Short mmCIF file of C-alpha atoms and ligand atoms in Angstrom, two decimals:
data_model
loop_
_atom_site.label_atom_id
_atom_site.label_comp_id
_atom_site.label_asym_id
_atom_site.label_seq_id
_atom_site.Cartn_x
_atom_site.Cartn_y
_atom_site.Cartn_z
CA UNK A 19 -5.21 -30.60 -12.77
CA UNK A 20 -4.44 -27.54 -10.63
CA UNK A 21 -1.28 -25.94 -9.41
CA UNK A 22 -1.67 -23.92 -6.23
CA UNK A 23 1.00 -21.86 -4.48
CA UNK A 24 0.69 -21.07 -0.77
CA UNK A 25 2.67 -18.11 0.55
CA UNK A 26 2.94 -16.19 3.79
CA UNK A 27 1.39 -12.77 3.22
CA UNK A 28 3.61 -10.70 5.55
CA UNK A 29 6.71 -11.52 7.60
CA UNK A 30 6.32 -15.27 7.96
CA UNK A 31 4.83 -17.42 10.73
CA UNK A 32 1.30 -16.87 9.43
CA UNK A 33 0.28 -20.47 10.03
CA UNK A 34 1.18 -21.91 6.62
CA UNK A 35 1.85 -25.32 8.16
CA UNK A 36 -1.78 -25.95 9.07
CA UNK A 37 -3.11 -24.63 5.76
CA UNK A 38 -0.66 -26.65 3.65
CA UNK A 39 -1.55 -29.72 5.68
CA UNK A 40 -5.26 -29.17 4.93
CA UNK A 41 -4.74 -28.49 1.23
CA UNK A 42 -2.54 -31.57 0.90
CA UNK A 43 -5.68 -33.70 1.30
CA UNK A 44 -6.46 -32.68 -2.30
CA UNK A 45 -2.92 -32.68 -3.71
CA UNK A 46 -0.72 -35.48 -5.02
CA UNK A 47 2.50 -33.61 -4.41
CA UNK A 48 3.75 -30.83 -2.11
CA UNK A 49 6.81 -28.84 -3.13
CA UNK A 50 8.84 -26.68 -0.79
CA UNK A 51 10.71 -24.28 -2.99
CA UNK A 52 12.86 -21.77 -1.14
CA UNK A 53 14.87 -21.00 1.97
CA UNK A 54 16.13 -23.64 4.35
CA UNK A 55 15.97 -24.53 8.01
CA UNK A 56 15.24 -20.89 8.86
CA UNK A 57 11.57 -21.88 8.48
CA UNK A 58 9.70 -23.76 11.15
CA UNK A 59 6.25 -25.20 10.69
CA UNK A 60 4.29 -26.49 13.64
CA UNK A 61 1.66 -29.07 12.77
CA UNK A 62 -0.89 -30.34 15.27
CA UNK A 63 -2.53 -33.53 14.06
CA UNK A 64 -5.04 -35.09 16.44
CA UNK A 65 -3.35 -33.31 19.32
CA UNK A 66 0.18 -34.50 18.41
CA UNK A 67 2.72 -31.83 17.51
CA UNK A 68 5.25 -32.17 14.67
CA UNK A 69 7.71 -29.38 13.86
CA UNK A 70 9.34 -29.36 10.44
CA UNK A 71 11.99 -27.02 9.09
CA UNK A 72 12.81 -28.42 5.66
CA UNK A 73 10.31 -31.12 4.88
CA UNK A 74 7.04 -29.75 3.41
CA UNK A 75 4.10 -29.43 5.77
CA UNK A 76 2.18 -31.93 3.63
CA UNK A 77 4.27 -34.67 5.21
CA UNK A 78 1.48 -35.86 7.48
CA UNK A 79 -0.42 -37.36 4.54
CA UNK A 80 1.07 -40.78 3.77
CA UNK A 81 1.36 -41.53 0.09
CA UNK A 82 1.77 -37.92 -1.03
CA UNK A 83 5.03 -36.91 -2.68
CA UNK A 84 7.13 -34.32 -0.84
CA UNK A 85 9.69 -32.43 -2.91
CA UNK A 86 12.49 -30.10 -1.85
CA UNK A 87 13.14 -27.85 -4.85
CA UNK A 88 16.44 -26.81 -6.37
CA UNK A 89 16.09 -23.28 -5.00
CA UNK A 90 16.47 -24.44 -1.41
CA UNK A 91 19.54 -24.33 0.81
CA UNK A 92 19.62 -27.58 2.76
CA UNK A 93 21.37 -28.40 6.00
CA UNK A 94 21.87 -32.15 5.40
CA UNK A 95 22.08 -33.01 9.11
CA UNK A 96 18.84 -31.19 9.96
CA UNK A 97 17.17 -32.93 7.03
CA UNK A 98 18.36 -36.37 8.17
CA UNK A 99 17.02 -35.69 11.68
CA UNK A 100 13.68 -34.65 10.23
CA UNK A 101 13.45 -37.70 7.98
CA UNK A 102 14.22 -39.91 10.97
CA UNK A 103 11.59 -38.19 13.11
CA UNK A 104 8.98 -38.47 10.36
CA UNK A 105 9.81 -42.10 9.55
CA UNK A 106 9.55 -43.05 13.23
CA UNK A 107 5.92 -41.92 12.91
CA UNK A 108 5.40 -43.92 9.71
CA UNK A 109 5.63 -40.81 7.50
CA UNK A 110 7.89 -39.77 4.61
CA UNK A 111 8.84 -43.21 3.42
CA UNK A 112 11.54 -43.66 0.81
CA UNK A 113 9.38 -43.10 -2.30
CA UNK A 114 7.58 -40.14 -0.75
CA UNK A 115 10.54 -37.71 -0.73
CA UNK A 116 12.58 -36.22 -3.54
CA UNK A 117 15.39 -33.74 -2.91
CA UNK A 118 16.48 -31.64 -5.89
CA UNK A 119 20.07 -32.36 -6.92
CA UNK A 120 20.51 -28.65 -7.62
CA UNK A 121 19.66 -27.56 -4.06
CA UNK A 122 22.60 -26.02 -2.23
CA UNK A 123 24.17 -27.50 0.86
CA UNK A 124 24.55 -25.49 4.06
CA UNK A 125 27.93 -26.17 5.60
CA UNK A 126 29.05 -25.34 9.14
CA UNK A 127 31.04 -22.29 7.99
CA UNK A 128 27.86 -20.73 6.57
CA UNK A 129 26.30 -20.92 10.01
CA UNK A 130 29.50 -19.70 11.65
CA UNK A 131 29.61 -16.69 9.34
CA UNK A 132 25.91 -15.93 9.81
CA UNK A 133 26.36 -15.82 13.60
CA UNK A 134 29.60 -13.83 13.50
CA UNK A 135 28.06 -11.25 11.18
CA UNK A 136 25.04 -10.88 13.39
CA UNK A 137 27.20 -10.39 16.50
CA UNK A 138 29.46 -7.95 14.70
CA UNK A 139 26.52 -5.93 13.35
CA UNK A 140 24.74 -6.04 16.72
CA UNK A 141 27.65 -4.14 18.27
CA UNK A 142 26.81 -1.34 15.82
CA UNK A 143 23.05 -1.69 16.38
CA UNK A 144 22.64 -2.95 12.82
CA UNK A 145 21.84 -6.64 13.04
CA UNK A 146 19.16 -8.20 10.84
CA UNK A 147 18.11 -10.68 13.50
CA UNK A 148 18.67 -13.70 11.26
CA UNK A 149 17.95 -17.23 12.41
CA UNK A 150 21.74 -17.94 12.27
CA UNK A 151 21.05 -21.03 10.20
CA UNK A 152 23.57 -20.00 7.52
CA UNK A 153 20.91 -19.01 4.97
CA UNK A 154 22.48 -15.75 3.78
CA UNK A 155 26.05 -17.10 3.45
CA UNK A 156 24.83 -20.22 1.59
CA UNK A 157 22.91 -18.10 -0.94
CA UNK A 158 25.95 -15.82 -1.24
CA UNK A 159 28.12 -18.82 -2.14
CA UNK A 160 25.47 -19.86 -4.68
CA UNK A 161 25.41 -16.39 -6.28
CA UNK A 162 29.23 -16.38 -6.34
CA UNK A 163 29.05 -19.76 -8.14
CA UNK A 164 31.09 -21.41 -5.45
CA UNK A 165 28.33 -23.30 -3.66
CA UNK A 166 28.24 -27.02 -2.94
CA UNK A 167 25.09 -28.61 -4.33
CA UNK A 168 23.38 -31.83 -3.34
CA UNK A 169 24.71 -33.42 -6.55
CA UNK A 170 28.29 -32.59 -5.53
CA UNK A 171 28.03 -34.71 -2.39
CA UNK A 172 28.46 -37.79 -4.61
CA UNK A 173 31.92 -36.52 -5.59
CA UNK A 174 34.24 -36.14 -2.58
CA UNK A 175 37.07 -34.56 -4.59
CA UNK A 176 34.78 -31.90 -5.98
CA UNK A 177 33.46 -31.09 -2.49
CA UNK A 178 37.01 -30.77 -1.16
CA UNK A 179 37.93 -28.39 -3.99
CA UNK A 180 34.78 -26.30 -3.59
CA UNK A 181 35.15 -26.02 0.17
CA UNK A 182 38.83 -25.09 -0.16
CA UNK A 183 37.97 -22.39 -2.74
CA UNK A 184 35.19 -21.11 -0.48
CA UNK A 185 37.31 -21.02 2.61
CA UNK A 186 40.18 -19.20 0.88
CA UNK A 187 37.74 -16.30 0.71
CA UNK A 188 35.83 -16.93 3.91
CA UNK A 189 38.70 -17.33 6.39
CA UNK A 190 39.83 -13.68 6.13
CA UNK A 191 36.19 -12.67 6.62
CA UNK A 192 35.80 -14.98 9.63
CA UNK A 193 38.95 -13.41 11.09
CA UNK A 194 37.76 -9.86 10.35
CA UNK A 195 34.50 -10.60 12.14
CA UNK A 196 36.43 -11.78 15.20
CA UNK A 197 35.90 -15.52 14.69
CA UNK A 198 38.35 -18.28 15.40
CA UNK A 199 40.21 -19.54 12.35
CA UNK A 200 38.94 -23.05 11.61
CA UNK A 201 41.66 -25.67 11.96
CA UNK A 202 42.53 -28.22 9.25
CA UNK A 203 40.88 -30.93 11.34
CA UNK A 204 37.69 -28.81 11.72
CA UNK A 205 37.56 -28.42 7.97
CA UNK A 206 38.09 -32.11 7.21
CA UNK A 207 35.42 -33.01 9.74
CA UNK A 208 32.95 -30.59 8.12
CA UNK A 209 33.65 -32.19 4.74
CA UNK A 210 33.53 -35.78 6.01
CA UNK A 211 30.27 -35.13 7.86
CA UNK A 212 28.68 -33.54 4.78
CA UNK A 213 29.80 -36.45 2.59
CA UNK A 214 28.46 -38.99 5.08
CA UNK A 215 25.13 -37.15 5.24
CA UNK A 216 25.15 -36.99 1.43
CA UNK A 217 25.53 -40.79 1.27
CA UNK A 218 22.47 -41.24 3.48
CA UNK A 219 20.41 -38.70 1.53
CA UNK A 220 21.42 -39.96 -1.94
CA UNK A 221 18.52 -42.42 -2.33
CA UNK A 222 16.14 -39.49 -2.00
CA UNK A 223 17.81 -37.17 -4.53
CA UNK A 224 16.86 -36.62 -8.16
CA UNK A 225 15.75 -34.23 -10.87
CA UNK A 226 13.10 -32.33 -8.93
CA UNK A 227 12.17 -29.95 -11.76
CA UNK A 228 11.34 -32.81 -14.16
CA UNK A 229 9.49 -34.76 -11.49
CA UNK A 230 7.27 -31.78 -10.64
CA UNK A 231 6.66 -30.99 -14.31
CA UNK A 232 5.75 -34.60 -15.13
CA UNK A 233 3.34 -34.71 -12.18
CA UNK A 234 1.62 -31.54 -13.40
CA UNK A 235 1.49 -32.90 -16.96
CA UNK A 236 -0.05 -36.12 -15.65
CA UNK A 237 -2.99 -34.02 -14.50
CA UNK A 238 -2.32 -34.22 -10.76
CA UNK A 239 -2.93 -31.46 -8.21
CA UNK A 240 0.38 -29.97 -7.07
CA UNK A 241 0.80 -27.69 -4.08
CA UNK A 242 3.77 -25.34 -3.67
CA UNK A 243 4.63 -24.36 -0.13
CA UNK A 244 6.32 -21.01 0.35
CA UNK A 245 8.58 -20.34 3.31
CA UNK A 246 8.73 -17.09 5.31
CA UNK A 247 6.48 -14.33 3.94
CA UNK A 248 6.19 -11.93 0.99
CA UNK A 249 7.61 -8.96 2.92
CA UNK A 250 10.79 -10.93 3.66
CA UNK A 251 11.45 -11.34 -0.09
CA UNK A 252 15.03 -10.48 -1.04
CA UNK A 253 13.99 -8.26 -3.94
CA UNK A 254 10.62 -6.88 -2.90
CA UNK A 255 10.49 -7.10 0.90
CA UNK A 256 11.52 -4.62 3.56
CA UNK A 257 15.20 -4.78 2.55
CA UNK A 258 17.65 -5.11 4.26
CA UNK A 259 15.43 -6.75 6.90
CA UNK A 260 14.63 -9.70 4.67
CA UNK A 261 15.77 -13.25 4.08
CA UNK A 262 18.05 -14.18 1.16
CA UNK A 263 15.59 -16.01 -1.06
CA UNK A 264 12.56 -15.25 -3.20
CA UNK A 265 9.59 -15.74 -0.89
CA UNK A 266 6.85 -14.40 -3.16
CA UNK A 267 4.76 -16.69 -5.38
CA UNK A 268 7.05 -16.11 -8.37
CA UNK A 269 9.78 -17.81 -6.31
CA UNK A 270 7.90 -21.09 -6.73
CA UNK A 271 8.40 -20.95 -10.49
CA UNK A 272 12.00 -19.87 -10.29
CA UNK A 273 13.11 -22.16 -7.50
CA UNK A 274 11.16 -25.26 -8.44
CA UNK A 275 11.75 -24.79 -12.17
CA UNK A 276 8.20 -24.55 -13.50
CA UNK A 277 6.84 -21.92 -15.88
CA UNK A 278 4.45 -19.24 -14.54
CA UNK A 279 1.79 -20.34 -17.05
CA UNK A 280 1.40 -23.55 -15.05
CA UNK A 281 0.05 -21.78 -11.94
CA UNK A 282 -3.71 -21.71 -11.34
CA UNK A 283 -4.08 -20.11 -7.91
CA UNK A 284 -2.09 -18.36 -5.21
CA UNK A 285 -3.31 -18.52 -1.63
CA UNK A 286 -1.86 -16.02 0.83
CA UNK A 287 -1.87 -16.86 4.51
CA UNK A 288 -2.46 -14.08 7.00
CA UNK A 289 -2.93 -14.25 10.73
CA UNK A 290 -5.75 -12.23 12.30
CA UNK A 291 -3.00 -10.08 13.85
CA UNK A 292 0.61 -9.46 12.85
CA UNK A 293 3.97 -10.80 14.04
CA UNK A 294 7.55 -10.26 13.03
CA UNK A 295 10.77 -11.93 14.20
CA UNK A 296 14.12 -10.22 14.01
CA UNK A 297 14.77 -6.57 13.32
CA UNK A 298 13.06 -4.23 10.87
CA UNK A 299 10.22 -1.72 10.95
CA UNK A 300 6.87 -2.90 12.31
CA UNK A 301 4.45 0.05 12.59
CA UNK A 302 1.57 -1.84 14.22
CA UNK A 303 3.73 -3.47 16.92
CA UNK A 304 2.00 -3.49 20.32
CA UNK A 305 4.49 -2.60 23.01
CA UNK A 306 4.47 -3.70 26.64
CA UNK A 307 2.04 -5.95 28.44
CA UNK A 308 -0.67 -5.93 25.76
CA UNK A 309 1.87 -7.25 23.23
CA UNK A 310 3.04 -9.84 25.78
CA UNK A 311 -0.56 -11.01 26.28
CA UNK A 312 -1.03 -11.53 22.56
CA UNK A 313 2.30 -13.37 22.32
CA UNK A 314 1.27 -15.70 25.11
CA UNK A 315 -2.24 -16.26 23.77
CA UNK A 316 -0.94 -17.04 20.29
CA UNK A 317 2.13 -19.02 21.42
CA UNK A 318 4.20 -16.59 19.37
CA UNK A 319 7.66 -18.02 19.88
CA UNK A 320 9.77 -19.03 16.90
CA UNK A 321 9.51 -22.72 15.96
CA UNK A 322 13.13 -22.56 14.77
CA UNK A 323 14.92 -20.32 17.25
CA UNK A 324 12.44 -20.10 20.15
CA UNK A 325 12.73 -16.30 19.93
CA UNK A 326 9.68 -14.35 21.14
CA UNK A 327 7.92 -12.91 18.10
CA UNK A 328 7.09 -9.22 18.05
CA UNK A 329 3.29 -8.92 18.06
CA UNK A 330 1.01 -6.23 16.67
CA UNK A 331 -2.34 -5.45 15.08
CA UNK A 332 -3.13 -6.70 11.60
CA UNK A 333 -1.55 -4.36 9.09
CA UNK A 334 -3.69 -4.07 5.95
CA UNK A 335 -1.18 -1.95 3.98
CA UNK A 336 1.38 -4.74 4.49
CA UNK A 337 -1.22 -7.37 3.59
CA UNK A 338 -2.17 -5.48 0.40
CA UNK A 339 1.48 -5.40 -0.57
CA UNK A 340 1.71 -9.16 -0.12
CA UNK A 341 -1.48 -9.65 -2.16
CA UNK A 342 -0.01 -7.55 -4.98
CA UNK A 343 3.48 -9.07 -4.93
CA UNK A 344 2.20 -12.63 -5.11
CA UNK A 345 -0.90 -12.03 -7.25
CA UNK A 346 -2.97 -13.78 -4.58
CA UNK A 347 -6.29 -15.16 -5.72
CA UNK A 348 -7.54 -15.90 -2.20
CA UNK A 349 -6.51 -15.61 1.43
CA UNK A 350 -6.59 -17.96 4.40
CA UNK A 351 -7.12 -16.22 7.73
CA UNK A 352 -5.51 -18.01 10.68
CA UNK A 353 -5.57 -17.73 14.47
CA UNK A 354 -8.79 -15.73 14.69
CA UNK A 355 -9.42 -17.50 18.00
CA UNK A 356 -6.32 -15.89 19.55
CA UNK A 357 -8.01 -12.49 19.52
CA UNK A 358 -10.92 -13.84 21.57
CA UNK A 359 -11.36 -12.27 25.01
CA UNK A 360 -9.90 -8.87 24.12
CA UNK A 361 -12.16 -5.92 24.92
CA UNK A 362 -11.35 -4.28 21.63
CA UNK A 363 -9.54 -5.31 18.44
CA UNK A 364 -7.79 -2.88 16.07
CA UNK A 365 -6.76 -3.21 12.47
CA UNK A 366 -4.47 -0.81 10.64
CA UNK A 367 -6.29 0.30 7.47
CA UNK A 368 -3.71 2.78 6.12
CA UNK A 369 -0.44 4.53 6.99
CA UNK A 370 0.00 8.28 7.40
CA UNK A 371 3.30 9.69 6.25
CA UNK A 372 4.18 13.37 5.78
CA UNK A 373 0.50 14.31 5.70
CA UNK A 374 -0.40 11.68 3.08
CA UNK A 375 -2.45 8.54 3.56
CA UNK A 376 -0.87 5.42 2.03
CA UNK A 377 -2.62 2.14 1.21
CA UNK A 378 0.68 0.18 1.10
CA UNK A 379 3.92 0.56 3.05
CA UNK A 380 6.39 3.06 1.58
CA UNK A 381 9.39 1.47 -0.13
CA UNK A 382 12.10 2.87 2.16
CA UNK A 383 12.28 1.04 5.54
CA UNK A 384 13.12 4.35 7.24
CA UNK A 385 9.81 5.71 5.95
CA UNK A 386 8.00 2.59 7.14
CA UNK A 387 9.45 3.18 10.60
CA UNK A 388 8.23 6.81 10.52
CA UNK A 389 4.77 5.95 9.18
CA UNK A 390 1.83 6.24 11.55
CA UNK A 391 -0.78 3.50 11.41
CA UNK A 392 -4.40 4.59 10.95
CA UNK A 393 -6.55 2.20 12.99
CA UNK A 394 -10.13 1.05 12.80
CA UNK A 395 -11.41 -0.41 16.07
CA UNK A 396 -13.81 -3.31 16.53
CA UNK A 397 -15.60 -4.46 19.67
CA UNK A 398 -13.94 -7.66 20.92
CA UNK A 399 -15.54 -11.08 21.12
CA UNK A 400 -15.33 -13.93 23.59
CA UNK A 401 -14.09 -17.39 22.76
CA UNK A 402 -14.92 -18.59 19.29
CA UNK A 403 -16.84 -21.84 18.96
CA UNK A 404 -14.17 -24.38 17.92
CA UNK A 405 -16.96 -26.25 16.13
CA UNK A 406 -17.55 -23.26 13.82
CA UNK A 407 -17.94 -24.50 10.25
CA UNK A 408 -19.49 -21.44 8.71
CA UNK A 409 -18.85 -17.70 8.98
CA UNK A 410 -22.42 -17.45 10.31
CA UNK A 411 -21.29 -19.50 13.36
CA UNK A 412 -18.97 -16.65 14.45
CA UNK A 413 -20.00 -13.90 16.88
CA UNK A 414 -21.23 -10.73 15.10
CA UNK A 415 -18.15 -8.65 15.95
CA UNK A 416 -15.74 -11.37 14.73
CA UNK A 417 -17.77 -11.55 11.52
CA UNK A 418 -17.52 -7.79 11.05
CA UNK A 419 -13.76 -8.04 11.57
CA UNK A 420 -13.42 -10.82 8.98
CA UNK A 421 -15.63 -8.99 6.46
CA UNK A 422 -13.65 -5.78 6.82
CA UNK A 423 -10.30 -7.49 6.27
CA UNK A 424 -11.63 -9.35 3.26
CA UNK A 425 -13.10 -6.18 1.75
CA UNK A 426 -10.00 -4.08 2.33
CA UNK A 427 -7.49 -6.73 1.23
CA UNK A 428 -9.38 -7.04 -2.06
CA UNK A 429 -9.38 -10.87 -2.31
CA UNK A 430 -11.81 -13.40 -0.83
CA UNK A 431 -11.05 -15.74 2.04
CA UNK A 432 -10.94 -19.42 1.15
CA UNK A 433 -10.57 -20.50 4.76
CA UNK A 434 -10.76 -19.14 8.31
CA UNK A 435 -8.93 -21.03 11.04
CA UNK A 436 -10.35 -20.88 14.57
CA UNK A 437 -7.91 -23.23 16.33
CA UNK A 438 -4.78 -25.29 15.70
CA UNK A 439 -6.48 -28.58 14.90
CA UNK A 440 -7.57 -29.63 11.41
CA UNK A 441 -11.20 -29.71 12.56
CA UNK A 442 -11.10 -26.12 13.81
CA UNK A 443 -11.47 -24.66 10.35
CA UNK A 444 -14.15 -22.85 8.39
CA UNK A 445 -13.67 -23.87 4.77
CA UNK A 446 -15.11 -21.42 2.29
CA UNK A 447 -13.73 -22.51 -1.06
CA UNK A 448 -11.38 -25.12 -2.49
CA UNK A 449 -8.33 -23.62 -4.24
CA UNK A 450 -7.99 -26.80 -6.33
CA UNK A 451 -11.55 -26.55 -7.62
P1 IMP B 504 17.52 -15.55 7.74
O1 IMP B 504 16.50 -16.06 6.80
O2 IMP B 504 17.90 -16.51 8.81
O3 IMP B 504 18.72 -14.98 7.03
O4 IMP B 504 16.89 -14.28 8.52
C1 IMP B 504 16.54 -13.08 7.86
C2 IMP B 504 15.26 -12.48 8.43
O5 IMP B 504 14.17 -13.32 8.08
C3 IMP B 504 15.23 -12.37 9.96
O6 IMP B 504 14.48 -11.23 10.33
C4 IMP B 504 14.50 -13.62 10.38
O7 IMP B 504 13.88 -13.50 11.63
C5 IMP B 504 13.47 -13.73 9.27
N1 IMP B 504 13.02 -15.09 9.05
C6 IMP B 504 13.67 -16.10 8.43
N2 IMP B 504 12.93 -17.22 8.41
C7 IMP B 504 11.77 -16.90 9.01
C8 IMP B 504 10.55 -17.63 9.26
O8 IMP B 504 10.39 -18.81 8.90
N3 IMP B 504 9.58 -16.94 9.91
C9 IMP B 504 9.70 -15.64 10.27
N4 IMP B 504 10.80 -14.92 10.05
C10 IMP B 504 11.82 -15.54 9.42
#
């Protein structure tokens, strides 16, 4: 039996989808534990693309159990669409999905509030750049103990009471932010739609914490799939430019309801370069045409919002912070192929701030924005052989790049990805071993 957690090492979009898909071959169960439809995972299986937002990326393996943990915030309509899409491909059949009854429900006013806040803050140059999927407001309602949970959708009266209590507080805020006051008919439609979605989702709901625990106790391999990345963690990330959930490995225990003593390994996913979506400091960002070239080569556009991702060189101080925060035992390096064809490749090995060299980002985002990256340069390489199955198959300069990252991050690579397809992978060790 092994329990493995997969997390994004930096600001999300590291290519977790492909890695979780590969690791699911060895797992019996895949558990998504935090966030909501702010995430977007693109899977390419035998040339066919599947984008998921809520359903774990292990979905492409028929017969494996997919669990949505209690720590998630779920948009029931998005989830129904995803289930339909997956089932039309013969995936995610009835007994292959379990949605935690304790997960919170995203309602239309959470999304409305998210968007209004972003617009209002943007006028003052202070937006976070959220995905506008209602994530922050849904977690706020949860923390205020006024949230609607999946279990509540079975009780229409309770949902009506909760929504009324929520909106008593939210309507003045919506008005303050310049939004239109929702009408009575808007509100009843929101409730009716959520209840109808709840009816359709009910056969898939249950006690996720117990189910996961029993699977672990039965000696099965269980994979936990993090969303976003460690530096977007609400407590430990680059606050306030973070999401509203716990994205580090510890979040798996908290949100899925398992004890930390159950965990055997934590795999961090890092791209061979860095990206960030939304606002917030990004010292290694590559401005102008060079950044555009990388964005195009890597297809760096958000799977959820379509927003162009900000692109930059790999940032080892940020990676080290992710390694520390999640106690990573190994790393998976993705998209190494995207750097092919560049004359020269840089990696940030430290930051310089006020005359001092730092091996991790400073804690204050204003200091991160002021910090100067210290780069090490590598000669570029041409296209990587997509048939590469061993590090020795890589060109010398790509090998030197990989070795340097591994040495400076302080944990070994378990996998190097050289293309989007399952086959385009160098597997170095098995986290379930
Ligand atoms: P929210 O999670 O929608 O509230 O957005 C908060 C911050 O997290 C914004 O900077 C988003 O761009 C970022 N974010 C949220 N989800 C993802 C993701 O899956 N990948 C990358 N960034 C994300």
